[in-house]
Amino acid sequence: MIRFDSVLGELRPTNFGRIASFYYISCRTMELFCERFDRYISEANLLRLISESSEFQQIQVRMDEIHELDRLREYNEYDMTLDFANVTSKVICLIQANISGAQIRVSSLASDTQYIMQTVVRLARALFEIARDNNFALQVSRTLKLAQMLEQQMWDHIHPLLQFKELVPHLNTHRAMEALNMTIDELKELSERELENLFRARHVANRVKYYCNVFPLVDVDYVVKPITDGVIRIKLLILPTFIWSNQIHGGAQHYYAWVEDPTHDAIYHIESFVITKRMCQQGEPIELVFTVPLSKPLSLEYFVRVVNSQFLHSENTIVINLEDLKLFGSESFQTNILDLQPLSKTVLRNRSFEDLYPFTHFNAVQSQVFHSCYYTDTPIILGAPTGSGKTIVAELCMLRLFSNNPEQKVVYIAPMKALVRERLLDWTEKFTKIRKTVIEVTGDVTPRSELIRMSNIIITTPEKWDAMSRNWTEKDFVKQVGLMIIDEIHLLGEDRGPVLEVIVSRMNCINSKKNTNVRIVGLSTAMANPGDLAYWLNCNRRGLFNFSSSVRPVPLEIHLQGFEVKHYCPRMAAMNKSVYQAICQYAPDSSALIFVSSRKQTRITGYELMKFLLSENNPQKWMHCDNFELEDAKARLVDQDLAQLLSYGIGMHHAGLCDSDRNLVERLYVNQKIQVLIATATLAWGVNFPARLVIVKGTEYFDAATKRYVDMPITDVIQMCGRAGRPQFDTSGVACVMVQESKKNFYRKFLFEPFPVESNLLESLPDHVNAEIANGNITSKIQLVEFIESTFFFRRLLANPLYYQLESDGDSLKYINDLADSVVGTLQQHDCVVTPSESDEIKTIYEPTILGMLGCQYYLSYKTIHFLSEEMQPDNSMDELLTLICQVEEYRLFPVRHNEDNINK
């Protein structure tokens, strides 16, 4: 229940200790459970094990109780040998008699039964938690069902409606009990008249109808997507099908969902979720996504179970047939690092170019790709870990363009504004030396057209460049682009990936129509399927480099630490001490960077670290500047929490800080005035702050759409870890990734192995097709099919068809034709596209409507433009118009942060 660290002299709780504390269970009972509870124990022996708990040791067997216990034996469900001379048999008998609803005539037994039933539910729930931790798949189901039977005081073979005790007196007739041979779903399908005829009483029929409707059943739909030949992703869509009752359901209904392998008796993923009254009334499905391994040897099937924590028979079981799941391995390609002499920067053969760099030699990765980047015009795909110098590789391609085609432009596309900001500051200072103009084009900054035309380097985001390049035939600066650099191109599979995909497809279209060659450079981490990306970008083997994650200028060691605490906030609290210990162990005198999931966590973590420092002899050991400089910095700060933490060498960095506070913290940390910086995940992408130690404190974040904590993309975690190790100061970097214990195996696999890149285009395809139709780039079904076939989605559809719901032996051409019809049908329903002639399906002509052109011009979703068109009225007031604007699709995913709902009121 606890572990003792003899080196540090510390006691640390185990998960068994937490279970015992939470359920108020004695040490002797937990010892008994650990010794006797195994994956093969039967239901009867489970009950016997619980009855032997030390919690019942004060119960005695009295002589006047023996006769009554013999009578109560007939109510026992399990055929067990009972000797009422011992306490265990008495407890077993009373538990079963109580579940069966027996009337106990001896007062002492009634008193003992009341105490036993108060205790036994806690013991059953504890066994359920132990089964979860031990990964006993069969026992997870058994112990949860046992706990439900004890709580509901009803055996699992009794009709589910009898869990509502108010209904029991009305169903005690023989005819009513016969009617209950029907399931709840069958009863719900009957009309009021049929129910009345069935139960021969209107008031009984009405009550049965009511309780059938409030019984907490859910519908479960699922999608299985192969990721690799050893991993699948399961998406569950859970829809509540019951009517909410505050009296029955309370504030929320708790459910468990897990993926079970019956062949190996293992659970590969389990999590809990809640359904609230609001979620039930909205009628929107709850989405859960599991990434689970495929065991070897491959099982025939997996079970996915969704089970209510409280009610018996409120469960769904889905059988996933793995025999039908044909897995396709991607074309794997990995570049070996060659034993080359590092190239001197003099190989640039241009003194002004050489003066741009403070170093004398390129690193190993840069030396190996130098010839392809600087002496050829082939597209480049570079997969390499963070910190390996990919930005300088992109600059080599830029320098070639400036030498050979100085009139052409460079477009740098970054998926986040933070990356745009970093690149803007760096390149403005660097390329001004060779008289090149750098401009930023984002949602925050939109320069005049004249400045864009005069610029040499355009730094932008995917959405902004998509909007600018849609009507490219009328924009000369788009035609002048000679080099496009896409940073973090492996994010194609994330939320903003579809825009990247359309941009590249459009540039390929421009190349074919202009008969020119816009060079595309894609920068990424190591990928599992670089060949697919290279094929899509027309990149040959000379331009494809996919280095292992171990190829770094500074070697990186990663430590995975699991935490068995189930809920998010207590788990974050449990990590605080480990964060402090990791800093003391790996970076006692060096910089440490801690990534957390939210602004609130930056503050909480900072104060917790401050508490640990105050218990030390030198609480300001992380502060490396004199008091005058510290007080001067604190006086200029707006955020008072940050000012207090700075006194102990701890900084915070998140989007909620004002610019002056953020800039001051960055300067103090870079100049090593403070040792520890706590930041949100955005910093991993936006600011190049390498540190000796990186700590990822939790890998979940709160998702506003699903109202629950979900896992960060694995690419974000890899990016955070990549910030560990400073080339100028460290011989190695350390990354500590703190995760939930159940997810350690997943991160152990994909933190060290490349992750495949898939397309995420399908969900947003109608918006992009609408833009192409509005701009006249797509006018017929033939062109629409060609557009879809030019995307990365189509390439991956052929390589991994099941991921996109195409059967492995299905017709891809029919799939694309059906997809084209579906997309156009959706746009027609939203009044964005019309098809004047439908006589010949292949030669169908598409024409944009006013709504479609407005959506394209103002970069709005087709759903938004249709919603505004339908809801706006000529006499709308300003308040009503503002209300309509706030309901559009673009704001759907805006999170409501902690207490913001109260503040808004």
PDB file of N, CA and C in Angstrom, residues 234-317:
ATOM      1  N   ILE A 234     -10.400   3.308 -32.102  1.00  0.00           N
ATOM      2  CA  ILE A 234     -11.845   3.052 -32.019  1.00  0.00           C
ATOM      3  C   ILE A 234     -12.529   4.338 -31.573  1.00  0.00           C
ATOM      4  N   LYS A 235     -13.471   4.791 -32.368  1.00  0.00           N
ATOM      5  CA  LYS A 235     -14.265   5.971 -32.007  1.00  0.00           C
ATOM      6  C   LYS A 235     -15.671   5.523 -31.658  1.00  0.00           C
ATOM      7  N   LEU A 236     -16.105   5.868 -30.456  1.00  0.00           N
ATOM      8  CA  LEU A 236     -17.461   5.554 -30.010  1.00  0.00           C
ATOM      9  C   LEU A 236     -18.317   6.813 -30.055  1.00  0.00           C
ATOM     10  N   LEU A 237     -19.531   6.662 -30.544  1.00  0.00           N
ATOM     11  CA  LEU A 237     -20.528   7.732 -30.509  1.00  0.00           C
ATOM     12  C   LEU A 237     -21.666   7.249 -29.620  1.00  0.00           C
ATOM     13  N   ILE A 238     -21.781   7.853 -28.438  1.00  0.00           N
ATOM     14  CA  ILE A 238     -22.712   7.393 -27.415  1.00  0.00           C
ATOM     15  C   ILE A 238     -23.847   8.401 -27.304  1.00  0.00           C
ATOM     16  N   LEU A 239     -25.057   7.934 -27.585  1.00  0.00           N
ATOM     17  CA  LEU A 239     -26.227   8.825 -27.605  1.00  0.00           C
ATOM     18  C   LEU A 239     -27.208   8.408 -26.509  1.00  0.00           C
ATOM     19  N   PRO A 240     -27.480   9.279 -25.538  1.00  0.00           N
ATOM     20  CA  PRO A 240     -28.493   8.957 -24.512  1.00  0.00           C
ATOM     21  C   PRO A 240     -29.877   8.838 -25.145  1.00  0.00           C
ATOM     22  N   THR A 241     -30.598   7.789 -24.797  1.00  0.00           N
ATOM     23  CA  THR A 241     -31.938   7.564 -25.361  1.00  0.00           C
ATOM     24  C   THR A 241     -33.009   7.583 -24.271  1.00  0.00           C
ATOM     25  N   PHE A 242     -32.736   8.238 -23.163  1.00  0.00           N
ATOM     26  CA  PHE A 242     -33.690   8.262 -22.061  1.00  0.00           C
ATOM     27  C   PHE A 242     -34.076   9.705 -21.731  1.00  0.00           C
ATOM     28  N   ILE A 243     -35.162   9.836 -21.012  1.00  0.00           N
ATOM     29  CA  ILE A 243     -35.639  11.145 -20.571  1.00  0.00           C
ATOM     30  C   ILE A 243     -35.099  11.410 -19.173  1.00  0.00           C
ATOM     31  N   TRP A 244     -34.544  12.586 -18.988  1.00  0.00           N
ATOM     32  CA  TRP A 244     -33.883  12.879 -17.709  1.00  0.00           C
ATOM     33  C   TRP A 244     -34.900  13.135 -16.595  1.00  0.00           C
ATOM     34  N   SER A 245     -34.614  12.580 -15.426  1.00  0.00           N
ATOM     35  CA  SER A 245     -35.414  12.814 -14.224  1.00  0.00           C
ATOM     36  C   SER A 245     -34.463  13.164 -13.092  1.00  0.00           C
ATOM     37  N   ASN A 246     -34.611  14.358 -12.542  1.00  0.00           N
ATOM     38  CA  ASN A 246     -33.722  14.768 -11.447  1.00  0.00           C
ATOM     39  C   ASN A 246     -33.854  13.845 -10.245  1.00  0.00           C
ATOM     40  N   GLN A 247     -35.060  13.347 -10.007  1.00  0.00           N
ATOM     41  CA  GLN A 247     -35.283  12.473  -8.853  1.00  0.00           C
ATOM     42  C   GLN A 247     -34.545  11.149  -9.009  1.00  0.00           C
ATOM     43  N   ILE A 248     -34.504  10.602 -10.218  1.00  0.00           N
ATOM     44  CA  ILE A 248     -33.889   9.291 -10.450  1.00  0.00           C
ATOM     45  C   ILE A 248     -32.404   9.413 -10.786  1.00  0.00           C
ATOM     46  N   HIS A 249     -32.063  10.365 -11.630  1.00  0.00           N
ATOM     47  CA  HIS A 249     -30.695  10.434 -12.149  1.00  0.00           C
ATOM     48  C   HIS A 249     -29.792  11.386 -11.372  1.00  0.00           C
ATOM     49  N   GLY A 250     -30.379  12.259 -10.545  1.00  0.00           N
ATOM     50  CA  GLY A 250     -29.553  13.180  -9.777  1.00  0.00           C
ATOM     51  C   GLY A 250     -28.870  14.209 -10.673  1.00  0.00           C
ATOM     52  N   GLY A 251     -27.634  14.560 -10.317  1.00  0.00           N
ATOM     53  CA  GLY A 251     -26.904  15.557 -11.096  1.00  0.00           C
ATOM     54  C   GLY A 251     -26.266  14.997 -12.341  1.00  0.00           C
ATOM     55  N   ALA A 252     -25.909  13.707 -12.322  1.00  0.00           N
ATOM     56  CA  ALA A 252     -25.233  13.096 -13.479  1.00  0.00           C
ATOM     57  C   ALA A 252     -25.318  11.585 -13.358  1.00  0.00           C
ATOM     58  N   GLN A 253     -25.201  10.935 -14.504  1.00  0.00           N
ATOM     59  CA  GLN A 253     -25.115   9.473 -14.553  1.00  0.00           C
ATOM     60  C   GLN A 253     -23.700   9.090 -14.979  1.00  0.00           C
ATOM     61  N   HIS A 254     -23.077   8.211 -14.202  1.00  0.00           N
ATOM     62  CA  HIS A 254     -21.698   7.801 -14.464  1.00  0.00           C
ATOM     63  C   HIS A 254     -21.675   6.496 -15.260  1.00  0.00           C
ATOM     64  N   TYR A 255     -20.783   6.458 -16.238  1.00  0.00           N
ATOM     65  CA  TYR A 255     -20.632   5.276 -17.096  1.00  0.00           C
ATOM     66  C   TYR A 255     -19.156   4.903 -17.200  1.00  0.00           C
ATOM     67  N   TYR A 256     -18.924   3.634 -17.517  1.00  0.00           N
ATOM     68  CA  TYR A 256     -17.588   3.151 -17.858  1.00  0.00           C
ATOM     69  C   TYR A 256     -17.605   2.643 -19.294  1.00  0.00           C
ATOM     70  N   ALA A 257     -16.515   2.884 -19.993  1.00  0.00           N
ATOM     71  CA  ALA A 257     -16.342   2.329 -21.343  1.00  0.00           C
ATOM     72  C   ALA A 257     -14.972   1.680 -21.391  1.00  0.00           C
ATOM     73  N   TRP A 258     -14.924   0.445 -21.877  1.00  0.00           N
ATOM     74  CA  TRP A 258     -13.622  -0.215 -21.967  1.00  0.00           C
ATOM     75  C   TRP A 258     -13.556  -1.126 -23.182  1.00  0.00           C
ATOM     76  N   VAL A 259     -12.315  -1.407 -23.596  1.00  0.00           N
ATOM     77  CA  VAL A 259     -12.039  -2.306 -24.713  1.00  0.00           C
ATOM     78  C   VAL A 259     -11.419  -3.569 -24.125  1.00  0.00           C
ATOM     79  N   GLU A 260     -12.043  -4.698 -24.398  1.00  0.00           N
ATOM     80  CA  GLU A 260     -11.672  -5.955 -23.743  1.00  0.00           C
ATOM     81  C   GLU A 260     -11.244  -6.987 -24.786  1.00  0.00           C
ATOM     82  N   ASP A 261     -10.167  -7.671 -24.482  1.00  0.00           N
ATOM     83  CA  ASP A 261      -9.690  -8.773 -25.312  1.00  0.00           C
ATOM     84  C   ASP A 261     -10.035 -10.074 -24.585  1.00  0.00           C
ATOM     85  N   PRO A 262     -11.083 -10.770 -24.995  1.00  0.00           N
ATOM     86  CA  PRO A 262     -11.491 -11.980 -24.257  1.00  0.00           C
ATOM     87  C   PRO A 262     -10.495 -13.119 -24.386  1.00  0.00           C
ATOM     88  N   THR A 263      -9.738 -13.141 -25.467  1.00  0.00           N
ATOM     89  CA  THR A 263      -8.766 -14.221 -25.656  1.00  0.00           C
ATOM     90  C   THR A 263      -7.662 -14.150 -24.621  1.00  0.00           C
ATOM     91  N   HIS A 264      -7.166 -12.942 -24.360  1.00  0.00           N
ATOM     92  CA  HIS A 264      -6.062 -12.769 -23.413  1.00  0.00           C
ATOM     93  C   HIS A 264      -6.543 -12.253 -22.051  1.00  0.00           C
ATOM     94  N   ASP A 265      -7.887 -12.159 -21.876  1.00  0.00           N
ATOM     95  CA  ASP A 265      -8.468 -11.649 -20.638  1.00  0.00           C
ATOM     96  C   ASP A 265      -7.789 -10.347 -20.210  1.00  0.00           C
ATOM     97  N   ALA A 266      -7.751  -9.404 -21.131  1.00  0.00           N
ATOM     98  CA  ALA A 266      -7.061  -8.143 -20.875  1.00  0.00           C
ATOM     99  C   ALA A 266      -7.950  -6.980 -21.287  1.00  0.00           C
ATOM    100  N   ILE A 267      -7.792  -5.872 -20.594  1.00  0.00           N
ATOM    101  CA  ILE A 267      -8.454  -4.621 -20.960  1.00  0.00           C
ATOM    102  C   ILE A 267      -7.378  -3.663 -21.449  1.00  0.00           C
ATOM    103  N   TYR A 268      -7.526  -3.200 -22.674  1.00  0.00           N
ATOM    104  CA  TYR A 268      -6.506  -2.338 -23.272  1.00  0.00           C
ATOM    105  C   TYR A 268      -6.784  -0.860 -23.060  1.00  0.00           C
ATOM    106  N   HIS A 269      -8.014  -0.543 -22.720  1.00  0.00           N
ATOM    107  CA  HIS A 269      -8.338   0.858 -22.396  1.00  0.00           C
ATOM    108  C   HIS A 269      -9.634   0.865 -21.601  1.00  0.00           C
ATOM    109  N   ILE A 270      -9.658   1.673 -20.545  1.00  0.00           N
ATOM    110  CA  ILE A 270     -10.883   1.851 -19.768  1.00  0.00           C
ATOM    111  C   ILE A 270     -10.928   3.285 -19.279  1.00  0.00           C
ATOM    112  N   GLU A 271     -12.084   3.889 -19.363  1.00  0.00           N
ATOM    113  CA  GLU A 271     -12.243   5.246 -18.846  1.00  0.00           C
ATOM    114  C   GLU A 271     -13.686   5.452 -18.435  1.00  0.00           C
ATOM    115  N   SER A 272     -13.898   6.433 -17.569  1.00  0.00           N
ATOM    116  CA  SER A 272     -15.241   6.759 -17.119  1.00  0.00           C
ATOM    117  C   SER A 272     -15.673   8.078 -17.753  1.00  0.00           C
ATOM    118  N   PHE A 273     -16.962   8.246 -17.897  1.00  0.00           N
ATOM    119  CA  PHE A 273     -17.498   9.505 -18.383  1.00  0.00           C
ATOM    120  C   PHE A 273     -18.865   9.703 -17.760  1.00  0.00           C
ATOM    121  N   VAL A 274     -19.374  10.914 -17.847  1.00  0.00           N
ATOM    122  CA  VAL A 274     -20.666  11.223 -17.245  1.00  0.00           C
ATOM    123  C   VAL A 274     -21.614  11.757 -18.313  1.00  0.00           C
ATOM    124  N   ILE A 275     -22.882  11.540 -18.089  1.00  0.00           N
ATOM    125  CA  ILE A 275     -23.937  12.142 -18.899  1.00  0.00           C
ATOM    126  C   ILE A 275     -24.760  13.026 -17.969  1.00  0.00           C
ATOM    127  N   THR A 276     -24.860  14.295 -18.315  1.00  0.00           N
ATOM    128  CA  THR A 276     -25.612  15.252 -17.510  1.00  0.00           C
ATOM    129  C   THR A 276     -26.978  15.513 -18.137  1.00  0.00           C
ATOM    130  N   LYS A 277     -27.788  16.240 -17.406  1.00  0.00           N
ATOM    131  CA  LYS A 277     -29.127  16.573 -17.910  1.00  0.00           C
ATOM    132  C   LYS A 277     -29.030  17.382 -19.195  1.00  0.00           C
ATOM    133  N   ARG A 278     -28.103  18.310 -19.234  1.00  0.00           N
ATOM    134  CA  ARG A 278     -27.946  19.149 -20.416  1.00  0.00           C
ATOM    135  C   ARG A 278     -27.534  18.319 -21.630  1.00  0.00           C
ATOM    136  N   MET A 279     -26.589  17.409 -21.437  1.00  0.00           N
ATOM    137  CA  MET A 279     -26.133  16.554 -22.539  1.00  0.00           C
ATOM    138  C   MET A 279     -27.262  15.660 -23.030  1.00  0.00           C
ATOM    139  N   CYS A 280     -28.085  15.196 -22.100  1.00  0.00           N
ATOM    140  CA  CYS A 280     -29.199  14.319 -22.462  1.00  0.00           C
ATOM    141  C   CYS A 280     -30.239  15.077 -23.276  1.00  0.00           C
ATOM    142  N   GLN A 281     -30.508  16.316 -22.886  1.00  0.00           N
ATOM    143  CA  GLN A 281     -31.529  17.102 -23.566  1.00  0.00           C
ATOM    144  C   GLN A 281     -31.054  17.618 -24.921  1.00  0.00           C
ATOM    145  N   GLN A 282     -29.759  17.868 -25.063  1.00  0.00           N
ATOM    146  CA  GLN A 282     -29.248  18.365 -26.339  1.00  0.00           C
ATOM    147  C   GLN A 282     -29.329  17.325 -27.445  1.00  0.00           C
ATOM    148  N   GLY A 283     -29.251  16.065 -27.071  1.00  0.00           N
ATOM    149  CA  GLY A 283     -29.390  14.996 -28.057  1.00  0.00           C
ATOM    150  C   GLY A 283     -28.191  14.823 -28.961  1.00  0.00           C
ATOM    151  N   GLU A 284     -27.031  15.340 -28.570  1.00  0.00           N
ATOM    152  CA  GLU A 284     -25.822  15.174 -29.361  1.00  0.00           C
ATOM    153  C   GLU A 284     -25.005  14.008 -28.807  1.00  0.00           C
ATOM    154  N   PRO A 285     -24.438  13.177 -29.678  1.00  0.00           N
ATOM    155  CA  PRO A 285     -23.675  12.025 -29.181  1.00  0.00           C
ATOM    156  C   PRO A 285     -22.392  12.443 -28.486  1.00  0.00           C
ATOM    157  N   ILE A 286     -22.020  11.656 -27.501  1.00  0.00           N
ATOM    158  CA  ILE A 286     -20.751  11.843 -26.798  1.00  0.00           C
ATOM    159  C   ILE A 286     -19.698  11.027 -27.540  1.00  0.00           C
ATOM    160  N   GLU A 287     -18.581  11.653 -27.836  1.00  0.00           N
ATOM    161  CA  GLU A 287     -17.551  10.988 -28.632  1.00  0.00           C
ATOM    162  C   GLU A 287     -16.385  10.578 -27.749  1.00  0.00           C
ATOM    163  N   LEU A 288     -16.046   9.304 -27.777  1.00  0.00           N
ATOM    164  CA  LEU A 288     -14.864   8.778 -27.090  1.00  0.00           C
ATOM    165  C   LEU A 288     -13.958   8.143 -28.130  1.00  0.00           C
ATOM    166  N   VAL A 289     -12.660   8.382 -27.989  1.00  0.00           N
ATOM    167  CA  VAL A 289     -11.695   7.820 -28.932  1.00  0.00           C
ATOM    168  C   VAL A 289     -10.657   7.030 -28.150  1.00  0.00           C
ATOM    169  N   PHE A 290     -10.479   5.767 -28.515  1.00  0.00           N
ATOM    170  CA  PHE A 290      -9.490   4.895 -27.886  1.00  0.00           C
ATOM    171  C   PHE A 290      -8.433   4.520 -28.924  1.00  0.00           C
ATOM    172  N   THR A 291      -7.203   4.517 -28.531  1.00  0.00           N
ATOM    173  CA  THR A 291      -6.136   3.956 -29.356  1.00  0.00           C
ATOM    174  C   THR A 291      -5.610   2.724 -28.628  1.00  0.00           C
ATOM    175  N   VAL A 292      -5.806   1.554 -29.221  1.00  0.00           N
ATOM    176  CA  VAL A 292      -5.507   0.303 -28.519  1.00  0.00           C
ATOM    177  C   VAL A 292      -4.599  -0.571 -29.374  1.00  0.00           C
ATOM    178  N   PRO A 293      -3.774  -1.387 -28.731  1.00  0.00           N
ATOM    179  CA  PRO A 293      -2.875  -2.272 -29.486  1.00  0.00           C
ATOM    180  C   PRO A 293      -3.594  -3.516 -29.976  1.00  0.00           C
ATOM    181  N   LEU A 294      -3.021  -4.134 -30.982  1.00  0.00           N
ATOM    182  CA  LEU A 294      -3.474  -5.446 -31.448  1.00  0.00           C
ATOM    183  C   LEU A 294      -2.504  -6.484 -30.889  1.00  0.00           C
ATOM    184  N   SER A 295      -3.025  -7.355 -30.057  1.00  0.00           N
ATOM    185  CA  SER A 295      -2.169  -8.321 -29.381  1.00  0.00           C
ATOM    186  C   SER A 295      -1.659  -9.366 -30.359  1.00  0.00           C
ATOM    187  N   LYS A 296      -0.508  -9.935 -30.026  1.00  0.00           N
ATOM    188  CA  LYS A 296       0.065 -11.026 -30.809  1.00  0.00           C
ATOM    189  C   LYS A 296       0.118 -12.267 -29.919  1.00  0.00           C
ATOM    190  N   PRO A 297      -0.407 -13.420 -30.368  1.00  0.00           N
ATOM    191  CA  PRO A 297      -1.118 -13.623 -31.637  1.00  0.00           C
ATOM    192  C   PRO A 297      -2.444 -12.871 -31.669  1.00  0.00           C
ATOM    193  N   LEU A 298      -2.867 -12.507 -32.868  1.00  0.00           N
ATOM    194  CA  LEU A 298      -4.036 -11.662 -33.047  1.00  0.00           C
ATOM    195  C   LEU A 298      -5.294 -12.374 -32.559  1.00  0.00           C
ATOM    196  N   SER A 299      -6.063 -11.690 -31.707  1.00  0.00           N
ATOM    197  CA  SER A 299      -7.329 -12.238 -31.227  1.00  0.00           C
ATOM    198  C   SER A 299      -8.362 -12.208 -32.341  1.00  0.00           C
ATOM    199  N   LEU A 300      -9.380 -13.034 -32.204  1.00  0.00           N
ATOM    200  CA  LEU A 300     -10.442 -13.077 -33.214  1.00  0.00           C
ATOM    201  C   LEU A 300     -11.371 -11.882 -33.092  1.00  0.00           C
ATOM    202  N   GLU A 301     -11.544 -11.375 -31.868  1.00  0.00           N
ATOM    203  CA  GLU A 301     -12.478 -10.272 -31.667  1.00  0.00           C
ATOM    204  C   GLU A 301     -12.128  -9.505 -30.405  1.00  0.00           C
ATOM    205  N   TYR A 302     -12.534  -8.248 -30.383  1.00  0.00           N
ATOM    206  CA  TYR A 302     -12.472  -7.404 -29.196  1.00  0.00           C
ATOM    207  C   TYR A 302     -13.906  -7.062 -28.793  1.00  0.00           C
ATOM    208  N   PHE A 303     -14.139  -6.877 -27.492  1.00  0.00           N
ATOM    209  CA  PHE A 303     -15.417  -6.397 -26.996  1.00  0.00           C
ATOM    210  C   PHE A 303     -15.248  -4.951 -26.554  1.00  0.00           C
ATOM    211  N   VAL A 304     -16.189  -4.123 -26.928  1.00  0.00           N
ATOM    212  CA  VAL A 304     -16.250  -2.754 -26.405  1.00  0.00           C
ATOM    213  C   VAL A 304     -17.512  -2.662 -25.562  1.00  0.00           C
ATOM    214  N   ARG A 305     -17.346  -2.373 -24.291  1.00  0.00           N
ATOM    215  CA  ARG A 305     -18.485  -2.338 -23.375  1.00  0.00           C
ATOM    216  C   ARG A 305     -18.695  -0.909 -22.863  1.00  0.00           C
ATOM    217  N   VAL A 306     -19.948  -0.503 -22.829  1.00  0.00           N
ATOM    218  CA  VAL A 306     -20.354   0.769 -22.220  1.00  0.00           C
ATOM    219  C   VAL A 306     -21.377   0.418 -21.147  1.00  0.00           C
ATOM    220  N   VAL A 307     -21.019   0.674 -19.877  1.00  0.00           N
ATOM    221  CA  VAL A 307     -21.809   0.167 -18.746  1.00  0.00           C
ATOM    222  C   VAL A 307     -22.104   1.310 -17.783  1.00  0.00           C
ATOM    223  N   ASN A 308     -23.361   1.403 -17.366  1.00  0.00           N
ATOM    224  CA  ASN A 308     -23.745   2.356 -16.332  1.00  0.00           C
ATOM    225  C   ASN A 308     -23.181   1.905 -14.989  1.00  0.00           C
ATOM    226  N   SER A 309     -22.674   2.835 -14.222  1.00  0.00           N
ATOM    227  CA  SER A 309     -22.046   2.487 -12.950  1.00  0.00           C
ATOM    228  C   SER A 309     -23.061   2.082 -11.889  1.00  0.00           C
ATOM    229  N   GLN A 310     -24.296   2.547 -11.996  1.00  0.00           N
ATOM    230  CA  GLN A 310     -25.278   2.340 -10.932  1.00  0.00           C
ATOM    231  C   GLN A 310     -26.340   1.303 -11.278  1.00  0.00           C
ATOM    232  N   PHE A 311     -26.900   1.363 -12.487  1.00  0.00           N
ATOM    233  CA  PHE A 311     -28.065   0.548 -12.829  1.00  0.00           C
ATOM    234  C   PHE A 311     -27.654  -0.770 -13.483  1.00  0.00           C
ATOM    235  N   LEU A 312     -28.268  -1.843 -13.040  1.00  0.00           N
ATOM    236  CA  LEU A 312     -28.092  -3.132 -13.692  1.00  0.00           C
ATOM    237  C   LEU A 312     -28.738  -3.118 -15.083  1.00  0.00           C
ATOM    238  N   HIS A 313     -28.129  -3.823 -16.013  1.00  0.00           N
ATOM    239  CA  HIS A 313     -28.645  -4.008 -17.378  1.00  0.00           C
ATOM    240  C   HIS A 313     -28.658  -2.725 -18.206  1.00  0.00           C
ATOM    241  N   SER A 314     -28.048  -1.683 -17.711  1.00  0.00           N
ATOM    242  CA  SER A 314     -27.887  -0.483 -18.528  1.00  0.00           C
ATOM    243  C   SER A 314     -26.503  -0.554 -19.158  1.00  0.00           C
ATOM    244  N   GLU A 315     -26.392  -1.377 -20.179  1.00  0.00           N
ATOM    245  CA  GLU A 315     -25.084  -1.597 -20.793  1.00  0.00           C
ATOM    246  C   GLU A 315     -25.240  -1.972 -22.261  1.00  0.00           C
ATOM    247  N   ASN A 316     -24.171  -1.708 -23.009  1.00  0.00           N
ATOM    248  CA  ASN A 316     -24.078  -2.093 -24.420  1.00  0.00           C
ATOM    249  C   ASN A 316     -22.762  -2.810 -24.641  1.00  0.00           C
ATOM    250  N   THR A 317     -22.803  -3.846 -25.448  1.00  0.00           N
ATOM    251  CA  THR A 317     -21.578  -4.568 -25.809  1.00  0.00           C
ATOM    252  C   THR A 317     -21.482  -4.645 -27.325  1.00  0.00           C
TER     253      THR A 317
END
